[in-house]
Coordinates of C-alpha atoms and ligand atoms in Angstrom, one line a residue:
M170 CA 45.5 74.3 44.5
Q171 CA 45.8 70.6 44.1
A172 CA 45.6 69.2 40.6
S173 CA 42.6 67.1 39.6
S174 CA 42.2 64.8 36.7
P175 CA 39.4 66.7 35.0
G176 CA 36.3 64.8 34.2
S177 CA 37.5 61.4 35.3
Q178 CA 35.5 61.3 38.5
A179 CA 32.5 63.0 37.1
I180 CA 32.2 60.6 34.2
S181 CA 31.8 57.6 36.5
T182 CA 29.5 59.2 39.1
L183 CA 27.5 61.6 37.2
A184 CA 27.1 59.9 33.8
R185 CA 23.3 60.2 33.9
H186 CA 23.4 64.0 34.2
D187 CA 23.5 66.6 31.4
R188 CA 26.9 68.2 31.5
I189 CA 28.4 71.5 30.4
L190 CA 32.2 71.9 30.0
I191 CA 33.8 75.3 30.9
L192 CA 37.3 75.8 29.4
D193 CA 39.2 78.2 31.5
F194 CA 41.5 80.8 30.0
G195 CA 42.5 82.1 33.4
S196 CA 39.8 84.7 34.2
Q197 CA 39.5 85.8 37.8
V198 CA 35.8 84.9 37.6
T199 CA 35.7 81.6 35.8
Q200 CA 34.3 79.9 39.0
L201 CA 31.3 82.2 38.8
I202 CA 30.4 80.8 35.3
A203 CA 30.3 77.4 37.0
R204 CA 28.2 78.7 39.8
R205 CA 25.6 80.2 37.4
V206 CA 25.5 77.1 35.3
R207 CA 24.9 74.9 38.3
E208 CA 22.2 77.4 39.5
S209 CA 20.5 76.6 36.2
G210 CA 20.3 73.0 37.4
T211 CA 23.1 71.8 35.1
Y212 CA 26.2 70.0 36.2
C213 CA 29.4 71.4 34.8
E214 CA 33.2 71.2 35.3
I215 CA 36.0 73.7 34.7
W216 CA 39.1 72.5 32.9
P217 CA 42.2 74.5 31.9
F218 CA 42.0 75.1 28.1
N219 CA 45.3 73.3 27.7
A220 CA 44.3 70.2 29.7
A221 CA 41.4 69.4 27.4
S222 CA 42.5 66.9 24.8
D223 CA 40.0 65.9 22.0
E224 CA 39.5 62.4 23.5
R225 CA 38.9 63.7 27.0
I226 CA 36.3 66.2 25.8
K227 CA 34.6 63.5 23.7
A228 CA 34.5 61.1 26.7
Y229 CA 33.1 63.9 28.9
N230 CA 30.3 64.2 26.3
P231 CA 29.2 67.8 27.1
K232 CA 25.9 69.2 25.9
G233 CA 27.5 72.5 25.5
I234 CA 30.9 74.3 25.9
I235 CA 31.6 77.7 27.5
L236 CA 34.9 79.4 26.8
S237 CA 35.9 81.7 29.7
G238 CA 37.5 85.1 29.8
G239 CA 41.3 85.4 30.4
P240 CA 44.1 87.9 30.8
A241 CA 45.9 87.2 27.5
S242 CA 45.3 88.9 24.2
V243 CA 44.5 86.8 21.2
T244 CA 46.6 89.2 19.1
E245 CA 49.8 88.0 21.0
F246 CA 52.1 85.4 19.7
E247 CA 51.3 81.9 21.1
S248 CA 48.3 83.2 23.1
P249 CA 45.9 80.4 24.3
R250 CA 43.4 78.8 21.9
A251 CA 40.6 76.4 22.4
P252 CA 41.1 72.9 21.0
Q253 CA 39.8 73.2 17.4
S254 CA 37.6 70.1 18.1
V255 CA 35.4 72.3 20.3
F256 CA 34.0 73.8 17.1
E257 CA 33.6 70.5 15.3
M258 CA 31.7 68.5 17.9
N259 CA 28.3 69.7 16.8
V260 CA 27.5 71.1 20.3
P261 CA 26.6 74.7 21.2
V262 CA 29.6 77.0 22.2
F263 CA 29.3 80.2 24.2
G264 CA 32.4 82.4 24.3
I265 CA 32.8 85.0 27.0
C266 CA 35.2 88.0 26.6
Y267 CA 38.6 86.3 25.7
G268 CA 36.5 83.2 24.9
Q269 CA 34.5 85.2 22.3
Q270 CA 37.7 86.6 20.9
T271 CA 39.5 83.3 20.5
M272 CA 36.4 81.7 19.0
V273 CA 36.2 84.6 16.4
E274 CA 39.9 84.2 15.6
Q275 CA 39.8 80.4 15.3
L276 CA 36.8 80.6 13.0
G277 CA 38.3 83.1 10.6
G278 CA 37.3 86.5 12.0
K279 CA 39.5 89.3 13.3
V280 CA 40.3 90.8 16.7
E281 CA 42.2 94.0 17.3
S282 CA 44.1 95.2 20.3
G283 CA 43.9 98.3 22.4
H284 CA 41.5 100.6 20.5
S285 CA 38.7 100.8 23.0
R286 CA 38.9 99.7 26.5
E287 CA 35.8 99.2 28.6
F288 CA 36.1 98.3 32.2
G289 CA 33.2 98.1 34.6
R290 CA 29.6 99.0 34.0
A291 CA 28.5 99.4 30.3
Y292 CA 25.3 99.0 28.3
V293 CA 24.5 96.7 25.4
D294 CA 21.9 97.7 22.9
I295 CA 20.1 94.6 21.5
Q296 CA 19.9 95.1 17.7
E297 CA 18.3 91.8 16.8
K298 CA 16.6 88.9 18.5
S299 CA 18.4 85.6 19.0
P300 CA 17.2 82.2 20.4
I301 CA 19.6 82.8 23.3
T302 CA 17.9 86.0 24.4
E303 CA 14.4 84.5 24.0
G304 CA 12.1 85.7 26.8
L305 CA 14.8 87.9 28.1
W306 CA 16.0 90.7 25.9
N307 CA 13.9 92.1 23.0
T308 CA 15.2 94.1 20.1
G309 CA 15.8 97.7 21.3
A310 CA 16.6 96.7 24.9
H311 CA 19.3 98.7 26.6
E312 CA 20.9 96.3 29.0
Q313 CA 23.4 96.8 31.8
V314 CA 26.4 94.5 31.6
W315 CA 29.9 94.4 33.1
M316 CA 32.8 94.7 30.8
S317 CA 36.5 94.2 31.2
H318 CA 38.4 94.2 28.0
G319 CA 41.1 96.0 26.0
D320 CA 40.7 94.0 22.7
R321 CA 37.7 93.7 20.6
V322 CA 36.3 91.8 17.7
T323 CA 36.5 93.8 14.4
Q324 CA 35.4 91.3 11.8
L325 CA 33.0 88.4 12.2
P326 CA 33.6 84.9 10.9
E327 CA 31.3 83.5 8.3
G328 CA 27.9 82.7 9.5
F329 CA 27.9 85.1 12.4
R330 CA 25.7 88.2 12.9
V331 CA 25.5 91.0 15.4
V332 CA 22.9 90.6 18.2
G333 CA 24.0 93.5 20.4
T334 CA 26.4 96.5 20.4
S335 CA 28.0 98.6 23.1
E336 CA 29.8 102.0 22.9
G337 CA 33.2 100.4 22.8
A338 CA 32.4 97.1 21.1
P339 CA 30.4 97.0 17.9
F340 CA 30.4 93.2 18.2
A341 CA 29.5 93.0 21.9
F342 CA 27.1 90.2 21.3
I343 CA 27.3 87.9 18.3
A344 CA 25.6 84.7 17.2
N345 CA 25.8 82.0 14.6
D346 CA 22.3 80.6 15.0
E347 CA 22.8 77.6 12.7
R348 CA 25.8 76.2 14.5
K349 CA 24.5 77.5 17.9
F350 CA 27.7 79.5 18.6
F351 CA 27.4 82.6 20.7
G352 CA 29.9 85.2 21.9
V353 CA 29.7 88.1 24.3
Q354 CA 32.3 90.7 25.1
F355 CA 30.7 91.3 28.5
H356 CA 30.7 89.0 31.5
P357 CA 27.2 87.4 32.1
E358 CA 28.5 85.5 35.1
V359 CA 29.0 88.5 37.4
V360 CA 26.2 90.0 39.4
H361 CA 26.9 93.4 37.8
T362 CA 25.3 92.0 34.7
P363 CA 21.8 91.8 36.2
H364 CA 20.3 89.4 33.6
G365 CA 23.6 87.5 33.0
A366 CA 22.5 84.4 35.0
A367 CA 19.2 84.2 33.0
L368 CA 21.3 84.4 29.8
L369 CA 23.5 81.5 30.9
K370 CA 20.3 79.6 31.8
N371 CA 18.9 80.2 28.3
F372 CA 22.1 78.8 27.0
T373 CA 22.2 75.6 29.1
R374 CA 18.5 74.9 29.0
D375 CA 17.1 76.2 25.7
I376 CA 20.2 76.1 23.4
C377 CA 22.0 73.0 24.8
G378 CA 18.8 71.3 25.8
C379 CA 19.9 70.4 29.3
H380 CA 17.0 69.3 31.5
G381 CA 17.9 70.9 34.8
D382 CA 18.4 67.6 36.5
W383 CA 21.2 68.7 38.9
T384 CA 19.5 69.0 42.2
M385 CA 20.8 68.4 45.7
A386 CA 18.1 65.7 46.3
A387 CA 19.4 63.8 43.3
F388 CA 23.0 64.3 44.3
K389 CA 22.3 63.0 47.8
D390 CA 20.8 59.8 46.6
E391 CA 23.5 59.2 44.1
A392 CA 26.3 60.0 46.6
I393 CA 24.8 57.6 49.1
A394 CA 24.6 54.8 46.6
K395 CA 28.2 55.5 45.5
I396 CA 29.6 55.5 49.1
R397 CA 27.9 52.2 49.8
K398 CA 29.4 50.6 46.8
Q399 CA 32.8 52.0 47.4
V400 CA 33.0 51.2 51.1
G401 CA 31.2 47.8 51.3
S402 CA 31.5 46.5 54.8
A403 CA 34.8 48.4 55.7
K404 CA 35.1 51.0 58.4
V405 CA 35.5 54.7 57.8
I406 CA 36.9 57.5 60.0
C407 CA 36.1 61.1 59.5
G408 CA 37.8 64.1 61.2
L409 CA 35.2 66.6 62.4
S410 CA 36.3 70.2 62.8
G411 CA 33.0 71.7 63.7
G412 CA 32.8 73.4 60.3
V413 CA 30.1 72.9 57.7
D414 CA 32.1 70.8 55.2
S415 CA 33.3 68.1 57.6
S416 CA 29.9 68.0 59.3
V417 CA 28.0 67.6 56.0
T418 CA 30.5 64.9 55.0
A419 CA 29.9 63.0 58.3
V420 CA 26.1 63.2 58.1
L421 CA 26.1 62.0 54.5
L422 CA 28.4 59.1 55.3
H423 CA 26.4 58.2 58.3
E424 CA 23.2 58.1 56.2
A425 CA 25.0 55.8 53.8
I426 CA 26.9 53.4 56.1
G427 CA 25.6 54.0 59.6
D428 CA 27.8 52.7 62.4
Q429 CA 30.6 51.8 60.0
L430 CA 31.5 55.4 60.4
T431 CA 33.4 56.8 63.4
C432 CA 34.0 60.5 63.7
I433 CA 37.1 61.9 65.4
Y434 CA 37.0 65.4 66.9
V435 CA 40.4 66.6 68.0
D436 CA 39.7 69.3 70.5
T437 CA 42.7 71.7 70.2
G438 CA 41.5 74.0 73.0
L439 CA 41.6 76.7 70.3
M440 CA 37.9 76.8 69.7
R441 CA 35.4 79.5 70.6
T442 CA 33.0 79.5 73.6
G443 CA 30.9 76.3 73.7
E444 CA 31.9 75.1 70.3
S445 CA 33.3 71.8 71.3
D446 CA 30.3 70.9 73.4
Q447 CA 28.0 71.8 70.4
V448 CA 29.9 69.5 68.1
V449 CA 29.8 66.6 70.6
E450 CA 26.1 67.2 71.3
L451 CA 25.1 67.5 67.7
F452 CA 26.9 64.4 66.5
R453 CA 26.8 62.1 69.5
E454 CA 23.4 63.0 71.0
H455 CA 21.4 64.3 68.0
Y456 CA 22.7 62.1 65.2
N457 CA 23.8 59.2 67.2
I458 CA 27.1 59.0 65.3
P459 CA 29.9 57.2 67.0
L460 CA 32.2 60.1 68.0
I461 CA 35.5 60.2 69.8
H462 CA 36.1 63.6 71.5
E463 CA 39.8 63.8 72.0
D464 CA 40.7 66.6 74.4
A465 CA 44.2 67.6 73.4
S466 CA 44.0 71.2 74.6
E467 CA 46.9 70.8 77.0
L468 CA 49.1 69.3 74.3
F469 CA 48.4 72.2 71.9
L470 CA 48.9 74.8 74.5
G471 CA 52.2 73.2 75.5
A472 CA 53.3 73.0 71.8
L473 CA 52.5 76.7 71.4
T474 CA 54.3 78.0 74.5
G475 CA 56.4 80.9 73.5
V476 CA 55.8 80.5 69.8
T477 CA 55.2 83.9 68.2
D478 CA 56.0 83.5 64.5
P479 CA 52.7 83.0 62.6
E480 CA 54.2 80.4 60.2
I481 CA 55.8 78.4 63.0
K482 CA 52.6 78.6 64.9
R483 CA 50.6 77.2 62.0
K484 CA 53.0 74.5 61.3
A485 CA 53.2 73.4 64.9
I486 CA 49.4 73.2 65.1
G487 CA 49.2 71.3 61.8
A488 CA 51.8 68.8 62.8
L489 CA 50.4 68.1 66.3
F490 CA 46.9 67.8 64.8
I491 CA 48.1 65.0 62.5
E492 CA 50.0 63.3 65.3
V493 CA 46.9 63.2 67.6
F494 CA 44.5 62.3 64.8
E495 CA 46.7 59.4 63.8
E496 CA 47.0 58.1 67.3
V497 CA 43.2 58.2 67.8
A498 CA 42.6 56.6 64.4
G499 CA 44.9 53.8 65.4
R500 CA 42.8 53.2 68.5
V501 CA 39.6 53.0 66.4
S502 CA 41.2 50.5 64.0
G503 CA 42.8 48.5 66.8
D504 CA 44.6 45.3 65.9
S505 CA 42.0 44.3 63.3
K506 CA 43.1 47.2 61.0
S507 CA 39.5 47.2 59.8
V508 CA 39.5 51.0 59.0
E509 CA 40.1 51.3 55.3
F510 CA 38.9 54.8 54.5
L511 CA 39.4 58.4 55.6
A512 CA 36.6 60.8 54.7
Q513 CA 37.3 64.4 54.0
G514 CA 35.2 67.4 53.1
T515 CA 37.2 68.6 50.2
L516 CA 35.2 70.9 47.9
Y517 CA 35.3 71.6 44.2
P518 CA 37.2 74.9 44.4
D519 CA 40.1 72.9 46.1
V520 CA 40.4 70.5 43.2
I521 CA 39.9 72.8 40.2
E522 CA 43.1 72.9 38.3
S523 CA 44.0 76.5 37.8
V524 CA 45.6 78.1 34.7
S525 CA 49.0 79.6 35.5
F526 CA 50.2 82.4 33.4
T527 CA 53.1 83.1 35.6
G528 CA 54.6 79.7 34.8
G529 CA 55.5 78.9 38.4
P530 CA 53.8 78.1 41.7
S531 CA 52.3 81.0 43.5
V532 CA 53.9 82.4 46.7
T533 CA 52.8 80.8 49.9
I534 CA 51.1 83.5 52.0
K535 CA 50.0 81.1 54.8
S536 CA 50.5 77.4 55.4
H537 CA 47.0 76.1 55.6
H538 CA 46.1 73.6 58.3
N539 CA 45.1 70.5 56.3
V540 CA 45.3 66.8 56.7
G541 CA 46.2 66.1 53.1
G542 CA 49.2 63.9 53.9
L543 CA 47.2 61.6 56.3
P544 CA 45.8 59.0 54.0
D545 CA 49.3 58.0 52.7
R546 CA 50.9 58.0 56.1
M547 CA 48.1 55.9 57.5
N548 CA 47.7 53.7 54.4
L549 CA 44.0 54.7 54.1
K550 CA 41.9 55.2 51.0
L551 CA 40.3 58.6 50.7
I552 CA 36.5 59.3 50.3
E553 CA 35.7 62.9 49.3
P554 CA 31.9 62.9 48.7
L555 CA 31.8 66.7 48.3
R556 CA 34.5 66.9 45.7
E557 CA 32.1 68.1 43.0
L558 CA 30.4 70.7 45.1
F559 CA 30.7 74.4 45.7
K560 CA 30.2 75.8 49.2
D561 CA 26.6 76.9 48.7
E562 CA 25.8 73.5 47.3
V563 CA 27.3 71.9 50.4
R564 CA 25.0 74.1 52.4
A565 CA 22.0 73.0 50.3
L566 CA 23.0 69.4 50.8
G567 CA 23.3 69.9 54.5
I568 CA 19.7 71.2 54.6
E569 CA 18.7 68.2 52.5
L570 CA 20.3 66.0 55.1
G571 CA 18.4 67.7 57.9
L572 CA 21.0 69.9 59.3
H573 CA 19.6 73.1 60.8
P574 CA 19.8 76.2 58.5
D575 CA 21.6 78.2 61.3
F576 CA 24.2 75.5 61.4
V577 CA 24.9 75.3 57.7
K578 CA 25.0 79.1 57.4
R579 CA 27.8 79.4 60.0
H580 CA 30.8 81.5 59.1
P581 CA 34.0 79.7 58.2
F582 CA 36.4 79.1 61.1
P583 CA 40.1 78.3 60.4
G584 CA 41.7 75.0 61.4
P585 CA 44.3 76.7 63.7
G586 CA 41.4 78.4 65.5
L587 CA 41.9 81.2 67.9
A588 CA 45.7 80.8 67.8
I589 CA 45.9 82.8 64.6
R590 CA 43.7 85.5 66.2
I591 CA 46.2 86.1 69.0
P592 CA 49.3 87.6 67.4
G593 CA 52.3 86.8 69.5
A594 CA 52.5 84.0 72.2
I595 CA 49.4 82.1 73.2
T596 CA 48.4 81.6 76.8
A597 CA 45.3 80.1 78.4
D598 CA 44.5 83.6 79.8
K599 CA 44.6 85.3 76.5
L600 CA 42.4 82.5 75.0
K601 CA 39.9 83.1 77.7
I602 CA 39.8 86.9 77.1
L603 CA 39.5 86.5 73.4
R604 CA 36.7 83.9 73.7
H605 CA 34.7 86.3 75.8
A606 CA 35.1 89.3 73.5
D607 CA 34.4 87.2 70.4
Q608 CA 31.2 85.9 72.0
I609 CA 29.9 89.4 72.8
Y610 CA 30.8 90.6 69.3
L611 CA 28.9 87.7 67.5
E612 CA 26.0 88.0 69.9
E613 CA 25.6 91.7 69.0
I614 CA 25.9 90.8 65.2
R615 CA 23.2 88.2 65.6
N616 CA 20.9 90.5 67.6
A617 CA 21.3 93.2 64.9
G618 CA 20.3 90.6 62.2
L619 CA 23.6 91.1 60.4
Y620 CA 25.1 87.6 60.7
D621 CA 24.0 86.3 57.3
A622 CA 25.1 89.4 55.5
I623 CA 28.7 88.9 56.7
W624 CA 31.1 86.2 55.4
Q625 CA 33.2 86.1 58.6
A626 CA 33.3 88.2 61.8
F627 CA 35.6 87.7 64.7
A628 CA 37.7 89.4 67.4
V629 CA 41.5 89.5 67.5
L630 CA 43.4 90.0 70.7
L631 CA 46.4 92.2 70.0
P632 CA 49.8 92.0 71.8
V633 CA 49.5 95.6 72.7
Q634 CA 48.5 97.3 75.9
S635 CA 47.1 100.7 76.1
V636 CA 46.4 103.3 78.8
G637 CA 42.9 104.1 79.7
V638 CA 40.9 105.6 82.6
M639 CA 38.3 103.4 84.3
G640 CA 36.4 104.6 87.3
D641 CA 38.8 107.4 87.9
A642 CA 41.8 105.0 87.9
R643 CA 44.5 104.4 85.4
S644 CA 44.1 101.2 83.4
Y645 CA 46.6 99.4 81.2
D646 CA 44.9 96.7 79.3
S647 CA 45.0 94.9 76.0
V648 CA 43.6 96.1 72.7
C649 CA 41.0 94.1 70.9
A650 CA 40.5 94.4 67.1
L651 CA 37.2 93.6 65.5
R652 CA 37.1 92.2 62.0
A653 CA 34.1 91.6 59.7
V654 CA 34.3 91.0 56.0
T655 CA 32.0 90.3 53.0
S656 CA 33.3 87.8 50.4
T657 CA 32.1 85.2 48.0
D658 CA 35.0 82.7 48.4
G659 CA 37.4 84.1 50.9
M660 CA 39.9 84.9 48.1
T661 CA 39.1 88.6 48.1
A662 CA 37.2 90.5 50.8
D663 CA 35.7 93.9 51.7
T664 CA 35.2 95.2 55.2
Y665 CA 31.7 95.2 56.4
P666 CA 30.3 98.8 56.8
F667 CA 28.9 98.7 60.3
S668 CA 27.3 101.8 61.6
H669 CA 29.3 103.8 64.2
E670 CA 26.4 103.3 66.6
F671 CA 26.7 99.5 66.3
L672 CA 30.5 99.5 66.7
G673 CA 30.2 101.8 69.7
R674 CA 27.7 99.4 71.3
V675 CA 30.0 96.4 70.8
A676 CA 33.1 98.3 72.1
T677 CA 31.3 99.5 75.2
R678 CA 30.1 96.0 76.0
I679 CA 33.5 94.4 75.5
I680 CA 35.3 96.9 77.7
N681 CA 32.6 96.7 80.4
E682 CA 32.3 93.0 80.4
V683 CA 35.7 91.5 79.5
R684 CA 38.4 91.9 82.1
G685 CA 41.7 92.5 80.4
I686 CA 40.5 94.6 77.4
G687 CA 40.8 98.3 77.6
R688 CA 40.4 99.5 74.0
V689 CA 38.6 98.3 70.9
V690 CA 39.4 99.1 67.3
Y691 CA 37.8 98.2 64.0
D692 CA 39.9 96.7 61.2
I693 CA 39.0 98.3 57.8
T694 CA 41.6 96.6 55.6
S695 CA 40.3 94.8 52.5
K696 CA 41.8 91.7 51.1
P697 CA 44.1 92.3 49.2
P698 CA 46.2 93.9 50.5
G699 CA 45.3 92.4 53.9
T700 CA 44.2 88.8 54.5
I701 CA 41.1 87.9 56.4
E702 CA 42.8 86.4 59.4
W703 CA 45.6 88.4 61.1
E704 CA 48.1 85.6 60.9
Ligands
LIG7 P1 43.0 84.5 54.8 O1 43.4 84.8 56.2 O2 44.1 83.7 54.1 O3 41.8 83.4 54.9 O4 42.6 85.6 54.0 C1 40.9 83.1 53.9 C2 39.9 82.1 54.5 O5 40.5 80.9 54.9 C3 40.4 80.7 56.3 N1 41.6 80.1 56.8 C4 41.8 78.8 57.1 N2 41.0 77.8 57.0 N3 42.7 76.4 57.7 C5 41.4 76.6 57.4 O6 40.6 75.6 57.4 C6 43.6 77.3 57.8 O7 44.8 77.1 58.2 C7 43.1 78.7 57.5 N4 43.7 79.9 57.4 C8 42.8 80.8 57.0 C9 40.0 82.0 56.9 O8 39.3 81.9 58.1 C10 39.2 82.6 55.7 O9 37.9 82.1 55.7

């Protein structure tokens, strides 16, 4: 992940909105806290606990602060702490799991390690009412929550009382009503705590007094005004990939600056059936956005000839993409050099600075296809109007901008396209076979009404041939693997549990209709240990 400068951008663009600050202690689910807070209509940002200086927090001016969970133990030497100023700013604080424990420790209470571990589903018994449970949980309620802890609070700081208990945590839910400090041992941000989102909403709206003024309609108007101010009369280019993020970026920019925007669609020839035509038709015909459709399929196929190693393949595609894009952008600019900006659909998850407990950069699993280096090479300034948004907010913004719901709900598609779904060398024939199989598979998924329940579904053409019998004759054709996963962010994934009947129907259609495929298998590997794409 690329480092951001927390808060700096938001302060200038979103100063009129109520804001919550989430301090991250490295939990796997910190992003979900932000999702729930934003769903409550409140803008928020995630900062690493150690990147939050007193001045920076003060300048951000949060109406409330949430302390996330994390993998450390507060009982360990030099384990992370929240800046002490968090508790002295006179704003409400909500500590979750590790966040609760460090709050307790920092305010004079005690935490002990290892006595009772609770992982997964648990129940909290509400012992007393609290303003944060108003309208949600009454005294005596027995509420399902999700726990993941080895340490627990054993002594409360002054001014705190117990709101709820669980079997393993006598201080599972605590409150200091006067200072508006709350702490929970469980995770309200995950769906396995059914009323967790409502609890976080009570915190942001009732306790912190946020007004719920973070809506996509408001965001759109502000983003348009900001783009106009930033761009003035200059020209902007935007690379379209056919995906949701770049499409929403382009439509937003077009609404802001009209024909000052030119979109560039580099057609790698690695797209699915009809995809390139759809992009051209949508932007050029429907939106009337100046669009250059650069057919570079021959170039890409040439560059990939005989390349079998996945990393070399990815790098070759990335490098060629930049080369072609640069060349086309040069043409748009011409001699006047009037293009000043490059627009990109970077999302908030890409700019969140993550907390590293390993101390070093993580291992590269795959070189992602991105155009991050372009602005410097081309001496362009960058516009990233979606930088503050999560994926589902981008979808909501797309709808707000008039994009069709079917379009904004499309599954993600990787930059290197079908090339990473053909292990081994790529040929035009193989691309044709894969396109056809993929088309049938997705058609059947749509017909069965399953498309929206799946994060991503696609076919993979394996470099394996297998013997079969077709019409009394021996066949020796390729094997096609089908993949379908559920996920919330692509970081982890589960396979989609299709019925055997559905899989059988797809396999029969593919073998009957696609010349060159003789066997179909279903990939049941989750991520981890697998990845979503095959290469
Ligand atoms: P993996 O295969 O790493 O994929 O589990 C996670 C998600 O990322 C997509 N993906 C890419 N997206 N450029 C992209 O824009 C890439 O190079 C790339 N590689 C993988 C993948 O489709 C999945 O949604």
